Short mmCIF file of N, CA and C in Angstrom, two decimals:
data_model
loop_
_atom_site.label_atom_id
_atom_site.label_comp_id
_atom_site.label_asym_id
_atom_site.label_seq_id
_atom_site.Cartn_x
_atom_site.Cartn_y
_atom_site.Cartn_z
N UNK A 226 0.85 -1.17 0.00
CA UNK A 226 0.00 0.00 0.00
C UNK A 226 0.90 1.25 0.00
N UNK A 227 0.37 1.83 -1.01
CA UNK A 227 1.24 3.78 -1.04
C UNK A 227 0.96 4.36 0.39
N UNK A 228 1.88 5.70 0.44
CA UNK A 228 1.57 6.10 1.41
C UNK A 228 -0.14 6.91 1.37
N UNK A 229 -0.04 7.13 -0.10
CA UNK A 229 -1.59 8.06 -0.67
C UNK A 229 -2.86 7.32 -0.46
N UNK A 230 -2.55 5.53 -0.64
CA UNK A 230 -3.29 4.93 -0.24
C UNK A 230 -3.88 4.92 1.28
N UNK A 231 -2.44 4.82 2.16
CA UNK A 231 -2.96 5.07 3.33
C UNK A 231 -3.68 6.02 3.94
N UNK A 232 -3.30 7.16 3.78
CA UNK A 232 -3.75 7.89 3.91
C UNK A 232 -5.07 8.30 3.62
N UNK A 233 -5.73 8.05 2.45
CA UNK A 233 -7.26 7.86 2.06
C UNK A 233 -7.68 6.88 2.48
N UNK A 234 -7.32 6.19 3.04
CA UNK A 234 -8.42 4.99 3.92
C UNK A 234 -8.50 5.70 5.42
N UNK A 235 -7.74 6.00 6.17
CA UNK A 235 -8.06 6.62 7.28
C UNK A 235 -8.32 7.62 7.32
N UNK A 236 -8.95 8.57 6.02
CA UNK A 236 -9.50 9.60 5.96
C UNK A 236 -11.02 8.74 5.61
N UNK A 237 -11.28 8.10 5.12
CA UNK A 237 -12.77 7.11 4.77
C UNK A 237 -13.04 6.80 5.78
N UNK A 238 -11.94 5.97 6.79
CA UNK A 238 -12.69 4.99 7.80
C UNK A 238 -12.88 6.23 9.03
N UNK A 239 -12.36 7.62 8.76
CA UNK A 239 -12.69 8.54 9.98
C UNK A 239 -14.28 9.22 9.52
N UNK A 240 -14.26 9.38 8.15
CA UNK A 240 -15.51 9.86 7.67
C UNK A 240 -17.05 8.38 7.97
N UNK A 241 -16.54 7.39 7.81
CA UNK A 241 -17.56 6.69 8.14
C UNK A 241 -17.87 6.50 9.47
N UNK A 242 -16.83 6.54 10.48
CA UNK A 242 -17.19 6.61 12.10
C UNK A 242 -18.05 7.79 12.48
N UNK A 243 -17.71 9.08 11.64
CA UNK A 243 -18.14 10.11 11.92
C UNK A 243 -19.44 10.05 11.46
N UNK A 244 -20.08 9.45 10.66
CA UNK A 244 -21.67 9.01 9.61
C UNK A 244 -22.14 7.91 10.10
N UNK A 245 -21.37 7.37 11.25
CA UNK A 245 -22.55 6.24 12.09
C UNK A 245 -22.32 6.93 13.56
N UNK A 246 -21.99 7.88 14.29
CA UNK A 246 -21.84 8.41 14.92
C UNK A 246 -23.44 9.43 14.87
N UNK A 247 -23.29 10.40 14.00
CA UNK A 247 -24.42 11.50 13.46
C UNK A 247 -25.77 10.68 13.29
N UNK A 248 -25.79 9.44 12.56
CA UNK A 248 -26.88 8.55 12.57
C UNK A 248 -27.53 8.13 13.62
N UNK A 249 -26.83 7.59 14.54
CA UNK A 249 -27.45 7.19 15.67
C UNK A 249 -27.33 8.12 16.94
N UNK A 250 -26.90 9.46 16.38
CA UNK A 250 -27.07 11.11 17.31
C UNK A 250 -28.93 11.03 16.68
N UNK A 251 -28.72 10.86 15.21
CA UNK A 251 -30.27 12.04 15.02
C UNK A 251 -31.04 10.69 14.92
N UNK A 252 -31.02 9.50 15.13
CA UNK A 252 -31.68 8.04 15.92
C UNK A 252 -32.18 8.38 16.79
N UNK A 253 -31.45 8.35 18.15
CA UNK A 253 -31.78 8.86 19.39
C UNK A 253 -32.48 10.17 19.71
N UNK A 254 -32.35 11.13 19.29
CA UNK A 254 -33.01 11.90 19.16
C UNK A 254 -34.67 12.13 18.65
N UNK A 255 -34.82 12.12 17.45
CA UNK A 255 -36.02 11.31 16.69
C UNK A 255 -36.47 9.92 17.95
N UNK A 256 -36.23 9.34 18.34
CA UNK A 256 -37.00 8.90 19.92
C UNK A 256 -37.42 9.77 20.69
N UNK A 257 -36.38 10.59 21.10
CA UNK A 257 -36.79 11.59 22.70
C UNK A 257 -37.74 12.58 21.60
N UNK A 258 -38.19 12.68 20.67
CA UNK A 258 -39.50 13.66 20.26
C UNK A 258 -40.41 14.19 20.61
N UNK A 259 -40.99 15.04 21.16
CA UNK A 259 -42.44 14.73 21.23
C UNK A 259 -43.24 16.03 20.92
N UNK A 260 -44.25 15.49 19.89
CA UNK A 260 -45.06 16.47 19.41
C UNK A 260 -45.82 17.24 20.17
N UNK A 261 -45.75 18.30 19.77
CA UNK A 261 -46.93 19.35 20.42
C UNK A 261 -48.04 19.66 20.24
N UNK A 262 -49.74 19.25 20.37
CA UNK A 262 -50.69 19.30 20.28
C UNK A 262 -51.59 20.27 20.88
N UNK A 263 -52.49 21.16 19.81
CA UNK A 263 -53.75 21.46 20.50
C UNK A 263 -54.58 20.63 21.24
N UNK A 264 -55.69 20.65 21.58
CA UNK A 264 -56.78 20.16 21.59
C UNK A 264 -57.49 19.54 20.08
N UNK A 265 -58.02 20.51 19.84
CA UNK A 265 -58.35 20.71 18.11
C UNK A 265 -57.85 19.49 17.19
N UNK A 266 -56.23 19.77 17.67
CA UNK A 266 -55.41 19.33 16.32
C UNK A 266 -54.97 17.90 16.92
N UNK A 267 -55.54 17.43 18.56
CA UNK A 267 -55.09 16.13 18.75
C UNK A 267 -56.56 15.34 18.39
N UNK A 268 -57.34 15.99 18.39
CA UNK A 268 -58.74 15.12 17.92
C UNK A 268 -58.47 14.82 15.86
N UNK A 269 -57.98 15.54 15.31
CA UNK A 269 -57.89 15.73 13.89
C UNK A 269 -57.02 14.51 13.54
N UNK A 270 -55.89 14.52 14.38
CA UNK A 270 -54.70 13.73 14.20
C UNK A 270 -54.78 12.40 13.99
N UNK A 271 -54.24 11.59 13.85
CA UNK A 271 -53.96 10.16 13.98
C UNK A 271 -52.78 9.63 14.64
N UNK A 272 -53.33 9.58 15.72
CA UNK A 272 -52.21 9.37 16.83
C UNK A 272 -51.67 7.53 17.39
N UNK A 273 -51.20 7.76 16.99
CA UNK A 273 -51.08 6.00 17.42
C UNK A 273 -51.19 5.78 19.31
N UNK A 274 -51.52 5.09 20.03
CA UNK A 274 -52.04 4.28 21.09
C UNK A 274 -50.31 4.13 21.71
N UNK A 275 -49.71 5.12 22.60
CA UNK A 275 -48.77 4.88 23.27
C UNK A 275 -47.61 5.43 22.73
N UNK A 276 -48.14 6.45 21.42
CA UNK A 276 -46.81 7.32 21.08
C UNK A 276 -47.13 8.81 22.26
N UNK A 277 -45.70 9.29 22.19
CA UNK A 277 -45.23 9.85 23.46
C UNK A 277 -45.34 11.61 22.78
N UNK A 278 -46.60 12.86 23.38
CA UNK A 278 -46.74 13.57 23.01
C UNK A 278 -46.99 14.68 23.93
N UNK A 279 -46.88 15.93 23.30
CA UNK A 279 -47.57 17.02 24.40
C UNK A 279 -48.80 18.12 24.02
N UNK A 280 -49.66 17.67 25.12
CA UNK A 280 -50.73 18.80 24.57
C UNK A 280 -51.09 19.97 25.45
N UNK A 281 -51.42 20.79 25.10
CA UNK A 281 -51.69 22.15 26.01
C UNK A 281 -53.03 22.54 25.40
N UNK A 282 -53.19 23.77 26.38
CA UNK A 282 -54.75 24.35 26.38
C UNK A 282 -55.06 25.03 27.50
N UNK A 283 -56.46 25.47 27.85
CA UNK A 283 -56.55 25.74 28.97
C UNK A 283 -57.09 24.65 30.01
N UNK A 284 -57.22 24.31 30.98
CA UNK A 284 -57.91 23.38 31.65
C UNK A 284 -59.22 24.11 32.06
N UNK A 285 -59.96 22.83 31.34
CA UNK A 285 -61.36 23.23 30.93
C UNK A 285 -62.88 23.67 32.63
N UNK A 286 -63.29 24.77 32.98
CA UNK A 286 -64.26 24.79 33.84
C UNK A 286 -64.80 23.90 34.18
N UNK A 287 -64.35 23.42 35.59
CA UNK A 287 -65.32 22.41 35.99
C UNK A 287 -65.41 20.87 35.56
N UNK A 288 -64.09 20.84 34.86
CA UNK A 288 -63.82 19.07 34.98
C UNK A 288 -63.00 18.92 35.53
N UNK A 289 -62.03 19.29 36.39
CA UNK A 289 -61.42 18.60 37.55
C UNK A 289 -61.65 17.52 38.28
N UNK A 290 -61.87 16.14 37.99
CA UNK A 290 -62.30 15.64 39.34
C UNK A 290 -60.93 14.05 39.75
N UNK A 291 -61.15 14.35 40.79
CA UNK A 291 -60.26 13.93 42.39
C UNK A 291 -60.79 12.05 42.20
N UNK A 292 -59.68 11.35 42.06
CA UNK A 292 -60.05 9.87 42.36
C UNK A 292 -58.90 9.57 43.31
N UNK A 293 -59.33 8.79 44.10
CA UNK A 293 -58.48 8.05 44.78
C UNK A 293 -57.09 8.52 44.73
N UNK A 294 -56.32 8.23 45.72
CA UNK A 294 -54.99 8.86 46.07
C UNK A 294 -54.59 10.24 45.31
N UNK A 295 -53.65 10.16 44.49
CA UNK A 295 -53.02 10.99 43.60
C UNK A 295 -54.21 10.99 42.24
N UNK A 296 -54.96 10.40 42.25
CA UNK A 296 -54.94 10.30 40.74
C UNK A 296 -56.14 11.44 40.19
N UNK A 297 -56.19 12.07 39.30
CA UNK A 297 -56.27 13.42 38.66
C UNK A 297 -56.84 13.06 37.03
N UNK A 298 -58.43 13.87 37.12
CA UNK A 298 -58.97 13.70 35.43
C UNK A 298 -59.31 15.04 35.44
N UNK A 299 -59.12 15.46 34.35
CA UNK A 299 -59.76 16.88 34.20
C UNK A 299 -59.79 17.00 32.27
N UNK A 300 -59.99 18.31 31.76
CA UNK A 300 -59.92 18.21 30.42
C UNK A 300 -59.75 19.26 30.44
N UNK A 301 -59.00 19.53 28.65
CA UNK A 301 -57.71 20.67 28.41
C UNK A 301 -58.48 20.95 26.98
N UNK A 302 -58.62 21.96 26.96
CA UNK A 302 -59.73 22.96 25.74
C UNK A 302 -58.67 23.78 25.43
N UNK A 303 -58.89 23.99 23.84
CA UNK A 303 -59.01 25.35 23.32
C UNK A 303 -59.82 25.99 22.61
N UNK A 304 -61.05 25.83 23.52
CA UNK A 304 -62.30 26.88 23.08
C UNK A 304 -63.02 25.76 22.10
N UNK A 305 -62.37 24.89 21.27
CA UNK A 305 -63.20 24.57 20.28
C UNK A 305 -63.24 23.14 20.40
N UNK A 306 -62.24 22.42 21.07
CA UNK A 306 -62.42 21.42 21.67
C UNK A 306 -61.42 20.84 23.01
N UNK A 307 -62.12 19.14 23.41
CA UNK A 307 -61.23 19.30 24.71
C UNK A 307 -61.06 17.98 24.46
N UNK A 308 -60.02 17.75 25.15
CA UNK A 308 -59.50 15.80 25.42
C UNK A 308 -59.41 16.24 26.90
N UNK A 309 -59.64 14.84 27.44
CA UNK A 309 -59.69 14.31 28.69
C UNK A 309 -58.68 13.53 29.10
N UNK A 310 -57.75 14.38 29.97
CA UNK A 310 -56.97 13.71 30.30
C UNK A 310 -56.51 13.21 31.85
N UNK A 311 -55.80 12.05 32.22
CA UNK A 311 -55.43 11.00 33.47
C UNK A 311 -54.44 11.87 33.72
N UNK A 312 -53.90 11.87 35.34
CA UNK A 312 -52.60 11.93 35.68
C UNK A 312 -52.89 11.57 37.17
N UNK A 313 -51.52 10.51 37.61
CA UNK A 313 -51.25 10.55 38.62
C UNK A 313 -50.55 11.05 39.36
N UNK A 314 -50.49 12.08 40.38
CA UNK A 314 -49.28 12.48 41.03
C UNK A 314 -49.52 13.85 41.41
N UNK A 315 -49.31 14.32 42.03
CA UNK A 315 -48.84 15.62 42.55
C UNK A 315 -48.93 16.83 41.70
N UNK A 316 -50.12 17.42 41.62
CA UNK A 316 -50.05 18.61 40.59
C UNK A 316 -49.24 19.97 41.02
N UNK A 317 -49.08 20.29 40.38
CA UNK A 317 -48.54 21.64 40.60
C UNK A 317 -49.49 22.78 41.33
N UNK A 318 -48.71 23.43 42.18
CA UNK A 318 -49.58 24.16 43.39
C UNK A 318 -50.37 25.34 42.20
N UNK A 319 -49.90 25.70 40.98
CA UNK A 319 -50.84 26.80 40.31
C UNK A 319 -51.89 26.04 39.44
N UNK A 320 -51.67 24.78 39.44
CA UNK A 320 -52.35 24.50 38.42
C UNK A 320 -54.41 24.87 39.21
N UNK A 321 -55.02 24.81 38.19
CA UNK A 321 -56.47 25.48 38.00
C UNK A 321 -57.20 25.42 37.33
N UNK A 322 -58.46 26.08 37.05
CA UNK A 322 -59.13 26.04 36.18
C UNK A 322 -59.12 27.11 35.11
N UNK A 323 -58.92 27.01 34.53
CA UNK A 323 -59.15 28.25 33.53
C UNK A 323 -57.60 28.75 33.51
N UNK A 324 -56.90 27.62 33.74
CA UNK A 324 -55.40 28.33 33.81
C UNK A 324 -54.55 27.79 32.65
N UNK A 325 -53.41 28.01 31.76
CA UNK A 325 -52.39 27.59 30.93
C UNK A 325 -52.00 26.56 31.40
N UNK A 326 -52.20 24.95 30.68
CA UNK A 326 -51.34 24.42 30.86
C UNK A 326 -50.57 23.14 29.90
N UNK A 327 -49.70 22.89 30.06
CA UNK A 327 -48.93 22.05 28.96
C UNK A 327 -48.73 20.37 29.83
N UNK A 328 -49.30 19.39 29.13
CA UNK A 328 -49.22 18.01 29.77
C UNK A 328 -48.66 17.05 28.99
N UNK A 329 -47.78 16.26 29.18
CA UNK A 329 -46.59 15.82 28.37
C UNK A 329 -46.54 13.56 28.99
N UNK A 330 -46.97 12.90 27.76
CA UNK A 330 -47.86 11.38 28.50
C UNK A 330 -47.91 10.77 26.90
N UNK A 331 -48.92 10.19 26.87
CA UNK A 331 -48.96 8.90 26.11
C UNK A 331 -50.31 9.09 25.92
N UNK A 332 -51.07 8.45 24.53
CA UNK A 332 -52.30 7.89 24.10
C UNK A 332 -52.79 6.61 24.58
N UNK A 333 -53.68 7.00 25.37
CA UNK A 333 -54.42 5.84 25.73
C UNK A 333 -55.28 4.62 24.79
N UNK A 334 -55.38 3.84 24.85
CA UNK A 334 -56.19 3.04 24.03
C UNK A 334 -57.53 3.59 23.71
N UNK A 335 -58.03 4.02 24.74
CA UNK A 335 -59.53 4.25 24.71
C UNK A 335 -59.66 5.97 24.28
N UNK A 336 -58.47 6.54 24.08
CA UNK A 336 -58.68 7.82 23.41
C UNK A 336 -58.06 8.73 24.28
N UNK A 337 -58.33 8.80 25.56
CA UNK A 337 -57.79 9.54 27.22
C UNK A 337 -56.65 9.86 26.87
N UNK A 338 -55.38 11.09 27.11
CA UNK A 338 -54.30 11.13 27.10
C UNK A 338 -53.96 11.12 28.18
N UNK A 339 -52.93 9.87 28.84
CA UNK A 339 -52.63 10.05 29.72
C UNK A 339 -51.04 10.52 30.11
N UNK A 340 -51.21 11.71 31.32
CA UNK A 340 -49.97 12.35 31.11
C UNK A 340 -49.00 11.81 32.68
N UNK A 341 -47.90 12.19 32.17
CA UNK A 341 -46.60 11.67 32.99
C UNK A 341 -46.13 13.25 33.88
N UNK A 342 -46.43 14.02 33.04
CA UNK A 342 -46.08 15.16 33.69
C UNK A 342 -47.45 16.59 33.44
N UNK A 343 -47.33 17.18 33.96
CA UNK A 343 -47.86 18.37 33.89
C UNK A 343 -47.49 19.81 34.43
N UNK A 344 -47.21 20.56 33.56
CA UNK A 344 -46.84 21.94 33.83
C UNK A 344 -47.86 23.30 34.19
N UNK A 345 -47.97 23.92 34.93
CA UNK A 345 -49.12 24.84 34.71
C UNK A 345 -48.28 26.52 34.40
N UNK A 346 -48.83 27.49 33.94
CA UNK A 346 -47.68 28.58 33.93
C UNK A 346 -47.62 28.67 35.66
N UNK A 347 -46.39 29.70 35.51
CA UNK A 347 -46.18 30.32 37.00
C UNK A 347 -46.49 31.55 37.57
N UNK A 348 -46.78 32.41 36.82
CA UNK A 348 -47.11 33.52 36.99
C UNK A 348 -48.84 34.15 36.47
N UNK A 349 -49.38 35.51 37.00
CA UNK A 349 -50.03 35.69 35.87
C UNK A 349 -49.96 36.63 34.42
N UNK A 350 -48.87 36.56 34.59
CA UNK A 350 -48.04 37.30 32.79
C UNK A 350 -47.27 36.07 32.32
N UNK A 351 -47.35 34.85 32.73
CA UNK A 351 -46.86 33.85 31.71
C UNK A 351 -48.02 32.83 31.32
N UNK A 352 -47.48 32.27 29.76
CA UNK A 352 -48.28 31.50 29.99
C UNK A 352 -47.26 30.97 28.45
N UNK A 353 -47.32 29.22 28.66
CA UNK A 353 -46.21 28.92 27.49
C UNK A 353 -46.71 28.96 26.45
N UNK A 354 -45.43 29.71 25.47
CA UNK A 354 -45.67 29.98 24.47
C UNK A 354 -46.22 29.46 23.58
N UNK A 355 -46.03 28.06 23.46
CA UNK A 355 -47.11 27.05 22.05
C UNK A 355 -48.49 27.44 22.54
N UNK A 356 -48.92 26.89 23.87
CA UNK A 356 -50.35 27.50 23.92
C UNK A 356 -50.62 28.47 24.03
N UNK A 357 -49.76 29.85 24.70
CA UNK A 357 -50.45 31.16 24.21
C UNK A 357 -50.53 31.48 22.52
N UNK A 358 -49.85 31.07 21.52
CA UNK A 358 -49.71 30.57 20.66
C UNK A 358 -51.24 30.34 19.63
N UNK A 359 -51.25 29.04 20.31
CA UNK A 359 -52.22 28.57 19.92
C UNK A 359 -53.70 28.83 20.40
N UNK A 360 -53.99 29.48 21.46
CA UNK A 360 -55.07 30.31 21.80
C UNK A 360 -55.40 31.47 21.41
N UNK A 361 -54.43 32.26 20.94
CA UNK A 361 -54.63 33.83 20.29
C UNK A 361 -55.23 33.38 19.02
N UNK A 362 -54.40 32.89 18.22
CA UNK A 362 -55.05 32.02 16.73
C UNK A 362 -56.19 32.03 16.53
N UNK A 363 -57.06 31.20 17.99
CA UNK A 363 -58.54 30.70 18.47
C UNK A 363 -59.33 31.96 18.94
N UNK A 364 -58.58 32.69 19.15
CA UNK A 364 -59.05 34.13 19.81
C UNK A 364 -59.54 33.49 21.07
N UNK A 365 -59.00 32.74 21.77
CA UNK A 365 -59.30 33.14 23.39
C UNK A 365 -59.08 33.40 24.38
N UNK A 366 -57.91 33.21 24.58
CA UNK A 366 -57.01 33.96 25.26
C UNK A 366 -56.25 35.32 24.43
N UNK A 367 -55.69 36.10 24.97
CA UNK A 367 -55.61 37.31 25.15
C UNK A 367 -54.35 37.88 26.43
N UNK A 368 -53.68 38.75 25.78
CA UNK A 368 -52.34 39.22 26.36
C UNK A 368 -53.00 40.05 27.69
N UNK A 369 -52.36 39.47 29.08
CA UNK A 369 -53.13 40.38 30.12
C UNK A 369 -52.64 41.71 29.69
N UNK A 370 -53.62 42.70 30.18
CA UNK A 370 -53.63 44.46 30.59
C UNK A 370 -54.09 44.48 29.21
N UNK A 371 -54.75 44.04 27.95
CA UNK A 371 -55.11 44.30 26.46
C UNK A 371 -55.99 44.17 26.87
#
């Protein structure tokens, strides 16, 4: 083997480590995904049964209700529609009714999203951006002091 030879093979075999390296970077990645959903646009969708997503909205008046231990049903609107969603665990001390919030879980079989986490905003001048976002769009929410 030339030295020119050598040299172009360990310039190949560094370019191909580096192209299964990037592959299974944007592999792994493309796993940890997860889409961001209206209300609206998670009823429209075709969601497969246990793919891993996030939906926001407001949490809808008056479906809150309390089961056993931790466990938590309520439903998340944006004005035009709502999914009903499970969670077990410990909500967040702002979370409410009529408040911003973003819930991040899995498709249930029976349609229910059930979430792993839930965020509510923290303030009352925040509220996260996909769903303030996606509520102005809807016209229903609205920038406080406007």
């Amino acid at each position: 083997m030339t030295r020119k030879q050598k040299r172009l093979s360990v310039i190949g075999g560094g370019l191909a480590f580096l192209a299964a390296a990037a592959g299974l970077t944007f592999y792994a990645l493309g796993q940890k995904a997860s889409y961001f959903y209206m209300p609206e646009e998670f009823r429209a969708a075709t969601i497969a049964p246990g793919q891993r997503i996030r939906l926001g909205g407001l949490v809808e008046e008056g479906s809150v209700r309390r089961g056993q231990g931790a466990e938590v049903a309520f439903s998340v609107t944006d004005g035009s529609a709502s999914v009903t969603v499970t969670y077990t665990g410990i909500l967040p001390d702002l979370f409410r009714e009529g408040q911003g919030v973003i819930t991040e879980g899995t498709v249930g079989a029976n349609g229910v999203f059930v979430a792993d986490s839930v965020l509510a905003k923290h303030d009352e001048t925040y509220m996260p951006k996909e769903v303030a976002d996606g509520l102005k769009e809807k016209g229903v929410w609205q920038e406080p002091g406007s």
